[in-house]
Amino acid sequence: MAEPLILGEPSDRELSEQLLSVVWRPRSRLWLLAFAAASAGTGLFFLCAAITVSTGIGVFGNNIPVAWAFDIINFVWWVGIGHAGTFISAILLLLEQKWRTSINRFAEGMTLFAVIQAAMYPLLHLGRPWFGYWLVPYPSTLDVWPQFRSALPWDAAAIATYFTVSLLFWYVGLIPDFASLRDRAPGKARRVLYGIFALGWRGSTRQLTHYRVLYGLLAGLATPLVISVHSIVSSDFAMGLTPGWHATIFPPFFVAGAIFSGFAMVLTLLLPVRRMFGLENVVTQRHIGALAKMILVTAWIVIGSYIIEFFAAWYSGSEVESYQFFVARPTAPGAGVFWVQMVCNALVPQLLWSRRVRESGVALWIISVLVNVGMWAERYVIIVLSLQREFLPAQWGDFSPSWVDIGLFTGTLGFFSLLFLIFLRLFPFIPVSEVKELNHELRKGHG
Amino acid sequence: MKADLLAEFETPEALLAAVEELYRRGYRVLDAFTPYPVHGLEQALRLPRSKLPWLVLPFALGGGGGCYGLQAYLNGWDYPLDVGGRPPHSAPSFVPISFEMMVLATALMGVLIFFALCKLPELHHPIFEVEGFAGASQDRFWLGIDGRDPALKRGTTEALLASLGASRVAWTGETAKAAETSEAVKKPTEAAEEVPGAVTKEEPS
């Protein structure tokens, strides 16, 4: 029934050679092209960030009544994308899903870089990012403390913790592979570099007893953490009274949407990389199919949440809630985005019921991009469309992004790609040691 | 420091069998070096369970509890603000950050304690001078007998390892051209004199 997780019967030596050599094989032209584009995007990001900081956040398109827009849309979107990485590396580890093995480091890298992009927005939105440390309760002459009853300090704590724990988890997972590179990479410079990162790891079983406990512990911590992070992010909204935000469905709704968009982003990145580096034997149709099915499952959780949102708006008996969902979203300015959300998130993933679609790389890639478009649209709808139509019709307004908004968003896409492309060249992005272990286990299983 | 004896095996199964046999013969301070965790090896080596979880636990409790206490003190007593008549010490709103800090403290201290238990980072270890040991991170499975092991006997142990299927046997601390065990070495009893090269050299002081 199930396709194999590793094609052929590669020996440990072949696997080491294939998976480690990604860091010293010559760069392909495609990689260089992508790198150039990503560098341009990164340049754009820093240009727009410089303009924002030197001029002030008035360069953003948001204003009253839409006081929150691209800065938080993109923040929520990027954090959400990160969630699938943790889901794959931690939750699927605890559930002993073997198909996570080939793709977990890849997804963890995606998490880290997505969280970095996410963090840029609140930092820039501070206006004076160098005072960011005011969020930390330190004794100062101001004599006041951060207000911990607000969801915003929760956010800061959640994102900082999430980034740190993801980084530690990623690094600890990399240690055996750094050791492998230290022993195998060509050239003294590389061996010294990877040797420093390997910290003197010997792969001794005494070390491994601690290692395995630590890895399991970090996975156990990351699991509730990832659920807490987007729940806390959703509290930024759910604790407000704005119609369209004030709903108890928000935490699970946000977490499901996050994992939905994250799995789509994994596919968006994985399909071309698998092709570019010829990894069809360790990232097989089984992995791709499993990711596609996860997208379908999370799509249905998201659809369920949409239904409950609309039901709760009607059932609340509140005029403003009903107006928000049944009139403003389908018809108000920007309603086009609402329809994009519905088509991309609810209809497009249904194509994944078909096995032929799940086996077609091109179709899957297009669907995965559309899902992320849809999830971005969802964040836009929740934030902008809700703020446009609050309680008093006299306060209604609309929103259009400034060029700095658009530049920053395009820029983070470039910056994310840049970090990811560097990651592909510097690190063994398929966990070599874990794949060898799985390979040994699978071969023993076959007799 | 006394030199340790190392032996290279081609497969995890051969390594596992060798560990069992050595243990049966009274060797107690053993370790193995493998490219990936080998199922059953920890049990075969009779290694104790890692103490890491117990060492981390106080930091987890301290991180979460301390953070709750801090928030309660700062917002509840030191500078209470009346927001819509809600109590300054409102427990539910202090839970999320306490949870995050519990996770953060546990993860950070977990990694630091792991480093301490594994004695990492380590700048140098004599084991890396052994020829062919680099294979232990690729596709070779090495067994180590600690120099302090009372059963370890220069001359006989090498032969025993060779008879268990080791493809190389070498001592640490000698810039050893690891002895490829010759075909002649088959019976452990005869092997003492016959194990060639570096293996029978005098241990450097």
XYZ file of C-alpha atoms in Angstrom, chain A residues 11-14 16-17 20 137 142-150 153-155 157-162 164-165 168-169 171-172 175-177 179-185 191 196 198-214 217-218 221-222 224-225 228-229 232 239 432-434 436-438 440 444, chain B residues 12-13 28-39 41-42 45 47-53 56 70-75 78-83 86-90 92-94 96-97 99-104 106-108 110-111 114-115 117-123 125 127-128 133-141:
158
model
C 24.580 1.699 1.777
C 25.587 3.990 4.629
C 28.528 5.148 2.552
C 26.350 6.058 -0.418
C 26.674 9.884 3.514
C 28.225 10.738 0.195
C 26.717 15.428 2.745
C 10.852 43.995 32.825
C 10.817 54.992 34.597
C 9.469 53.029 37.579
C 6.749 51.389 35.472
C 6.628 47.812 34.322
C 5.309 46.097 31.210
C 1.602 45.307 31.549
C 1.436 41.503 31.568
C -2.353 41.464 31.429
C -2.148 42.529 27.787
C 3.827 41.119 25.968
C 2.681 37.487 25.716
C 3.415 37.746 22.028
C 7.627 36.209 25.096
C 6.109 33.584 22.811
C 8.025 34.615 19.703
C 11.337 34.983 21.527
C 10.914 31.557 23.132
C 9.753 29.982 19.914
C 15.235 30.213 20.690
C 13.798 26.736 21.165
C 18.341 24.914 19.826
C 16.330 22.007 18.465
C 21.315 22.868 16.262
C 21.146 19.823 18.499
C 25.508 18.098 15.793
C 25.995 14.495 14.513
C 25.907 15.719 10.936
C 30.666 15.728 13.072
C 30.113 13.760 9.904
C 31.080 16.757 7.789
C 34.121 17.406 9.963
C 35.330 13.902 9.100
C 34.309 13.848 5.487
C 34.250 17.302 3.896
C 36.747 20.575 8.194
C 33.933 23.948 15.437
C 30.487 19.769 15.878
C 31.920 20.733 19.304
C 34.011 17.565 19.469
C 31.083 15.186 19.090
C 32.288 11.577 18.969
C 29.021 9.760 18.413
C 29.799 7.714 21.486
C 26.925 5.735 22.909
C 27.476 7.379 26.299
C 26.951 10.750 24.633
C 24.032 9.377 22.674
C 22.135 8.327 25.797
C 22.056 11.976 26.843
C 21.519 13.139 23.291
C 18.429 11.071 22.764
C 16.901 12.192 26.024
C 17.614 15.823 25.202
C 12.777 16.578 25.713
C 13.101 19.401 23.189
C 8.679 21.101 24.781
C 8.281 22.269 21.198
C 2.922 22.530 23.362
C 5.057 25.541 22.507
C 0.808 28.113 22.460
C 2.530 30.491 20.050
C -1.151 33.700 21.881
C -9.128 39.713 23.407
C 22.159 12.288 7.276
C 22.505 10.456 10.557
C 18.755 10.027 10.987
C 21.040 6.268 7.860
C 19.378 5.053 11.047
C 16.016 4.784 9.288
C 19.189 0.462 8.602
C 16.359 -4.988 8.801
C 26.167 -2.604 13.699
C 25.266 -6.259 14.185
C 33.057 -3.503 31.978
C 34.175 -0.022 30.850
C 33.059 -0.159 27.236
C 31.803 2.431 24.808
C 30.798 2.439 21.173
C 31.122 5.084 18.461
C 28.559 4.873 15.707
C 27.315 7.083 12.878
C 23.771 6.780 14.232
C 22.120 5.316 17.341
C 22.170 1.532 17.084
C 19.132 -0.160 18.527
C 23.491 -0.895 22.042
C 22.679 1.065 25.184
C 26.665 -1.641 27.154
C 24.641 2.183 30.359
C 22.588 3.864 33.076
C 19.656 6.035 32.061
C 20.528 9.651 31.469
C 20.017 11.866 34.492
C 19.318 14.839 32.265
C 15.565 15.080 32.933
C 16.615 19.989 34.160
C 7.722 38.192 38.897
C 4.590 39.119 36.970
C 2.411 38.893 40.048
C 4.807 41.096 42.025
C 5.313 43.706 39.294
C 1.697 44.092 38.150
C 4.758 46.980 42.977
C 2.865 49.079 40.443
C -0.776 48.000 40.258
C -2.832 49.554 37.477
C -6.599 49.523 37.584
C -7.759 48.449 34.142
C -10.024 43.992 37.063
C -7.920 42.664 39.923
C -4.246 43.687 39.618
C -3.262 40.104 40.360
C -5.237 38.341 37.625
C -5.040 33.629 34.128
C -3.288 36.428 32.284
C 0.037 35.573 33.892
C 1.002 32.356 29.069
C 4.306 34.091 29.799
C 4.537 28.832 30.371
C 6.814 30.360 27.747
C 9.541 31.043 30.295
C 9.235 27.518 31.660
C 9.840 26.198 28.147
C 12.678 28.639 27.528
C 14.049 24.097 30.229
C 15.360 24.191 26.674
C 18.328 26.444 27.410
C 18.665 21.263 28.877
C 21.216 22.032 26.190
C 23.661 18.093 27.926
C 26.943 19.800 27.042
C 27.193 15.652 30.705
C 28.874 14.978 27.342
C 31.838 17.235 28.174
C 31.203 19.343 25.110
C 32.603 21.453 23.563
C 35.844 19.522 23.585
C 38.764 20.933 21.674
C 40.430 14.060 22.030
C 40.610 9.190 19.799
C 40.563 11.360 16.669
C 38.237 6.669 13.222
C 36.678 9.291 10.939
C 34.588 6.392 9.627
C 32.735 6.333 12.952
C 30.672 9.275 11.727
C 30.134 7.760 8.273
C 29.658 4.028 7.922
C 31.925 2.258 10.434
C 31.074 1.073 13.914
